[in-house]
Short mmCIF file of C-alpha atoms in Angstrom, two decimals:
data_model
loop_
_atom_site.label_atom_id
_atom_site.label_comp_id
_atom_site.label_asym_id
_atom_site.label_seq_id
_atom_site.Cartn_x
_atom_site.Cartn_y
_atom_site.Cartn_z
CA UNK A 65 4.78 -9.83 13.69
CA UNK A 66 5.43 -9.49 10.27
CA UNK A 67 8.20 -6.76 9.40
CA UNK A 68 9.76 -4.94 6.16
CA UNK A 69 13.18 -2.69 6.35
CA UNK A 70 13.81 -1.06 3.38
CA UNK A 71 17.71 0.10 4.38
CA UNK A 72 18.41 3.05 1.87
CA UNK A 73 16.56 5.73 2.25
CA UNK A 74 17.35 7.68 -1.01
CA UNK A 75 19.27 6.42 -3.99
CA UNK A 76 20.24 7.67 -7.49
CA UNK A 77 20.34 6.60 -11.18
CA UNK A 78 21.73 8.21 -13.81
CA UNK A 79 18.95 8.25 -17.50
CA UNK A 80 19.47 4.68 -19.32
CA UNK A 81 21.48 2.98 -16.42
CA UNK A 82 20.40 -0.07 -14.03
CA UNK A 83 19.55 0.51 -10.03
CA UNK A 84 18.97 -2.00 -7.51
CA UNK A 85 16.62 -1.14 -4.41
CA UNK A 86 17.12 -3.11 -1.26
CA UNK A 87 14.12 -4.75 0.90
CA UNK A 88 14.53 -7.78 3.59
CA UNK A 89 11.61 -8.70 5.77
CA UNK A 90 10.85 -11.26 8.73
CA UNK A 91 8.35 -13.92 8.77
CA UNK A 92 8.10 -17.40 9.99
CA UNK A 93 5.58 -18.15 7.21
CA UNK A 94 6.21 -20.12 4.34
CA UNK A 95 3.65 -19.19 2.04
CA UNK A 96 3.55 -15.18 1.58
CA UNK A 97 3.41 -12.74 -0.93
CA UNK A 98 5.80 -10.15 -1.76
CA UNK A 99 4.91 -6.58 -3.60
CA UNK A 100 6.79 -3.50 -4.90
CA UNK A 101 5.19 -0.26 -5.24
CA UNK A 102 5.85 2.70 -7.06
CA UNK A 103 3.93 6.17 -5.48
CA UNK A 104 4.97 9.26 -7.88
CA UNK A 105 4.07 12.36 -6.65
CA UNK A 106 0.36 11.88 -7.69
CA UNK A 107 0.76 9.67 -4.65
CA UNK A 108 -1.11 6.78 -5.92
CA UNK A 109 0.33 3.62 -4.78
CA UNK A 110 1.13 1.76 -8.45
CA UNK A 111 1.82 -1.81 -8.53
CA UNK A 112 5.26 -2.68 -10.23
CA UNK A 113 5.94 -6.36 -9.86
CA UNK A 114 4.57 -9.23 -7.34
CA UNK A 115 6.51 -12.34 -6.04
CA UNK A 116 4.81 -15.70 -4.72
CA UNK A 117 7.00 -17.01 -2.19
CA UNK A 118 6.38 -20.68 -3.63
CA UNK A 119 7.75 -19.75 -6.62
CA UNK A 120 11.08 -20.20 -7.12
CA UNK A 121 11.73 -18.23 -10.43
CA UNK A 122 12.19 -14.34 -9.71
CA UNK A 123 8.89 -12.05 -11.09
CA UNK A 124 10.15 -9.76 -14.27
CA UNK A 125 7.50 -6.78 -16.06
CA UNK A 126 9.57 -5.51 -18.68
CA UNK A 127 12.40 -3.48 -17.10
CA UNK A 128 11.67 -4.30 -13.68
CA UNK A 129 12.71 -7.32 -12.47
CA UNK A 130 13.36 -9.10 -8.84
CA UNK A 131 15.70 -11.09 -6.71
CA UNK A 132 13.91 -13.43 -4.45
CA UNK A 133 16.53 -15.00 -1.62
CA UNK A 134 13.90 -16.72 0.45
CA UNK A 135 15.91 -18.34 2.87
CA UNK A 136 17.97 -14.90 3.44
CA UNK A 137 14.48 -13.55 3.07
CA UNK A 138 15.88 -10.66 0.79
CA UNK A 139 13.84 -9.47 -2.14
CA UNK A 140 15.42 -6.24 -3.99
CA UNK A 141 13.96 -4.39 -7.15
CA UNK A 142 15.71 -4.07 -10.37
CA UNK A 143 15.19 -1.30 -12.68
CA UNK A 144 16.80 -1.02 -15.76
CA UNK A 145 17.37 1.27 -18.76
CA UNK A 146 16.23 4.02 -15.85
CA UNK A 147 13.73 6.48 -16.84
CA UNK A 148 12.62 10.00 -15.82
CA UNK A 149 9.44 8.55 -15.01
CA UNK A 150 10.85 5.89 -13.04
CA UNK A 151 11.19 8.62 -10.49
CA UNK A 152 9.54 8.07 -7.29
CA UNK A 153 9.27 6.72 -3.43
CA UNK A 154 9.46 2.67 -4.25
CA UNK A 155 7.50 0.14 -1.28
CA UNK A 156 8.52 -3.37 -0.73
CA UNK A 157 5.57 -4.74 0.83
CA UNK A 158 4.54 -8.24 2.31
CA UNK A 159 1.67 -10.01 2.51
CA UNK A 160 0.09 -12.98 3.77
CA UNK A 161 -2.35 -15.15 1.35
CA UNK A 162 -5.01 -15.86 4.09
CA UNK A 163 -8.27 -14.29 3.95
CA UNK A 164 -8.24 -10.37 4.88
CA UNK A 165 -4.34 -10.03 5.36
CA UNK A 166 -3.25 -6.27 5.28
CA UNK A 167 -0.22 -5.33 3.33
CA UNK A 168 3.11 -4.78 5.76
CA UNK A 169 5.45 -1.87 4.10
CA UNK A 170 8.51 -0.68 4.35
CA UNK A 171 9.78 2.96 4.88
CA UNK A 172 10.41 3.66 1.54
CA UNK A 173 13.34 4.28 -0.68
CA UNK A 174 13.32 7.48 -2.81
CA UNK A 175 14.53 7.16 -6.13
CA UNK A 176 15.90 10.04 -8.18
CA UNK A 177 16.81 9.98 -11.67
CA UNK A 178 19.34 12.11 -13.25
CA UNK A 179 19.73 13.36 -16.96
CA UNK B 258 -12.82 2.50 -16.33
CA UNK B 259 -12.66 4.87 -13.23
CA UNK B 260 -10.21 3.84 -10.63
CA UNK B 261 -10.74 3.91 -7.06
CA UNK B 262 -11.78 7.24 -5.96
CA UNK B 263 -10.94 9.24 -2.77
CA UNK B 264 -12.87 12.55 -1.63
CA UNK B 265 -12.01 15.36 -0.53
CA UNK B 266 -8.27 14.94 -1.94
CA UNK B 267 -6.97 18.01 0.61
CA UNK B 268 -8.58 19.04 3.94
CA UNK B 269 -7.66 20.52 7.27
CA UNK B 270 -9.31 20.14 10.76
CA UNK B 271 -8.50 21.43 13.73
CA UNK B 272 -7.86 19.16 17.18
CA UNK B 273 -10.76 17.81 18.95
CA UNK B 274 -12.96 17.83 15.24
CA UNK B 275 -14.28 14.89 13.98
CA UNK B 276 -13.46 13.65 9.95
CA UNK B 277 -15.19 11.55 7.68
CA UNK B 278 -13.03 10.30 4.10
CA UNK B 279 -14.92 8.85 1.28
CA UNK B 280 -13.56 6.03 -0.96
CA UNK B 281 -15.65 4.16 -4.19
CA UNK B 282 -14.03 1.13 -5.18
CA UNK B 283 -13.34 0.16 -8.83
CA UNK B 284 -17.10 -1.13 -10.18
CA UNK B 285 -16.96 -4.50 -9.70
CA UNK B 286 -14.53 -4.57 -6.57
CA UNK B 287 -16.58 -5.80 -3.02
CA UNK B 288 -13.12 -5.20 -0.69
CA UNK B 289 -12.54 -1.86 0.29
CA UNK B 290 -8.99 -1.02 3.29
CA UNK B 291 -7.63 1.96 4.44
CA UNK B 292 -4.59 2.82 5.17
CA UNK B 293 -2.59 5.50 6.60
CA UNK B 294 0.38 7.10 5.42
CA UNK B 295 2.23 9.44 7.23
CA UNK B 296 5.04 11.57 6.29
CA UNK B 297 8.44 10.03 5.82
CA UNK B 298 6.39 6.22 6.21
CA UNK B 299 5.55 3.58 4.24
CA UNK B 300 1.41 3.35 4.57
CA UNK B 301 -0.16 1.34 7.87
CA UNK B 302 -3.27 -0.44 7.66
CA UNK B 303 -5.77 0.67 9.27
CA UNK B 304 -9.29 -1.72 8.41
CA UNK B 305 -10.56 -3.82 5.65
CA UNK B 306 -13.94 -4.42 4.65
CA UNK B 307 -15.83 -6.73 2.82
CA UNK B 308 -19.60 -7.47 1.59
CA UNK B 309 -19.82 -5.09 4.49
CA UNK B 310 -18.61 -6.47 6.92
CA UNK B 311 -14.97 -5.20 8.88
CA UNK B 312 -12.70 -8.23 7.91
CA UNK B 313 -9.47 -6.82 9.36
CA UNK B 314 -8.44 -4.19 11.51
CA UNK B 315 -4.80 -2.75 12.14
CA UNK B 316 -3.66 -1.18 15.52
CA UNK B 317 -5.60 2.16 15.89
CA UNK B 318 -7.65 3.32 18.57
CA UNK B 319 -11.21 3.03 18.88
CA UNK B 320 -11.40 7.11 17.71
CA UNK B 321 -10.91 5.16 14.28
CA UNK B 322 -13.84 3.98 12.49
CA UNK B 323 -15.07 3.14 8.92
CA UNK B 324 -18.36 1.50 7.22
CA UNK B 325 -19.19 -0.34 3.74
CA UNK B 326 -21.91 0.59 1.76
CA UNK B 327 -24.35 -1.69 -0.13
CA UNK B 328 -23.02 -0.19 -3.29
CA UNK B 329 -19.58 -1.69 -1.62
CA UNK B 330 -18.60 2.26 -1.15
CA UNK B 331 -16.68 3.22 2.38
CA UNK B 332 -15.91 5.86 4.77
CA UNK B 333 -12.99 6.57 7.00
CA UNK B 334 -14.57 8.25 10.18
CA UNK B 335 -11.99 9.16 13.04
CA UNK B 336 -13.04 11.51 16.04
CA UNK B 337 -11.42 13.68 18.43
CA UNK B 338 -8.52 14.47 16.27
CA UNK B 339 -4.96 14.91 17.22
CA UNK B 340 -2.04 16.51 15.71
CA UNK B 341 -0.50 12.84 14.76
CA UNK B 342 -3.75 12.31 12.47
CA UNK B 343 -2.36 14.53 10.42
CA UNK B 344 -1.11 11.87 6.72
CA UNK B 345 -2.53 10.63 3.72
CA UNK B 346 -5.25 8.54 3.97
CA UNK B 347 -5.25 5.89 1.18
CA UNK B 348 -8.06 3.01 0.07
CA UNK B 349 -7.50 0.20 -1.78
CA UNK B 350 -9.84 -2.09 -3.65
CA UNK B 351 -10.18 -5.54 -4.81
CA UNK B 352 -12.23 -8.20 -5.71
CA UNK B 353 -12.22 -9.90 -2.74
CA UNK B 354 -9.89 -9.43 0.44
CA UNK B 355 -8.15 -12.98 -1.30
CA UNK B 356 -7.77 -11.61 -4.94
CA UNK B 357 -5.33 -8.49 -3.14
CA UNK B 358 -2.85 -11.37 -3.10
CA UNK B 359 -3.14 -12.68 -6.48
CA UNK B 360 -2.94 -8.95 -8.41
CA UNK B 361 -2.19 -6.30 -5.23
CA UNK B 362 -4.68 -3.79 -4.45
CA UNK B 363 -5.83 -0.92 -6.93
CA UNK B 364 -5.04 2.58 -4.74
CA UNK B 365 -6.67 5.47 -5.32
CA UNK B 366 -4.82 9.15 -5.43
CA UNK B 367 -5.33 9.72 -1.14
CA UNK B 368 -6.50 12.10 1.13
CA UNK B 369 -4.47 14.86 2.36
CA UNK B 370 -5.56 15.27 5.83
CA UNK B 371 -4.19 18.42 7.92
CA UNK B 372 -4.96 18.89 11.64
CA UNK B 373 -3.92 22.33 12.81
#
């Protein structure tokens, strides 16, 4: 079975600076897709950036951006220029691309931004 | 454009009740999943459906149910409830259960369910 460990529970960033959130997962598949999302306290689950495994070049939306190690399957957030809005609980989550695949997530890592 | 849209947003049950959670997809979207989210966790899935029909379903006992509506609507239904019941219940939507992969799921805002 698919797993995703998300290994810090809470991190901090001070206003305007760059912070790095941690996700590995396990899979033997080859093909797969890889999600983070951002859930303020609204606790809608937003979309921030999407990796195809296939796809060697690393996914970036404006200030986030990712690093995709497939072989160490490792796939960590950046966020830079941190905002105050940027504050939330951040999922790494996995998918497979065959029909009707759920989304695997991870624990969660809250992110708090300071002023 | 609404978003996808979750009723009631807050409610509490006592044990042994029964619970049904409502969820309309984005107009246009034909896969509706739940998930659940409890406290401290990153969400589990719980089913997908699409055109009506359950397409996946995650590890949850039978007490867990759900349905798709013509209109591609769904409900959540779970029975005898238990103090561990007690999360956020989320639904997702998307064009089809293969399109999630392409763009993610759309959430909507949850269900707070309580059971006392």
């Amino acid at each position: 079975a698919q797993t995703v460990t998300q290994s810090q529970p809470e991190m901090s960033v001070q206003e305007a600076e760059t912070v790095t959130l941690s996700c590995t997962y396990d899979t033997s598949e080859s093909d797969y897709y890889l999600f983070w999302y951002k859930q303020p306290p609204s606790r809608q689950m937003i979309l921030v950036i999407r990796q195809e495994a296939y796809k060697q070049q690393n996914a970036t939306e404006n200030r986030f951006s990712v690093n995709f190690q497939k072989a160490a399957k490792s796939f960590s957030l950046k966020i830079s220029d941190s905002q105050l809005g940027d504050a939330a609980m951040y999922f790494c989550a996995y998918r497979r691309p065959e029909y009707g695949n759920k989304l695997v997530f991870g624990a969660g890592t809250i992110l708090r931004v300071k002023s | 454009d609404a978003g996808v849209t979750q009723s009631p947003t807050h409610l509490i049950k006592t044990r042994g009740q029964q619970v049904t959670l409502r969820c309309s997809p984005i107009s246009g979207h034909k896969s509706v999943s739940w998930y659940q989210q409890v406290l401290g966790q990153g969400p589990q899935f719980i089913f997908q459906y699409y055109e009506k029909e359950e397409r996946g379903r995650g590890n949850f006992p039978d007490r867990f149910s759900a349905r798709q509506f013509p209109n591609y609507s769904s409900e959540l239904n779970v029975n005898a409830l238990l103090l561990g019941d007690s999360a956020l219940y989320l639904c997702a939507s998307s064009f089809t259960p293969g399109q999630a992969g392409e763009n993610g799921y759309t959430f909507g805002s949850g269900t707070r369910l309580t059971v006392v």
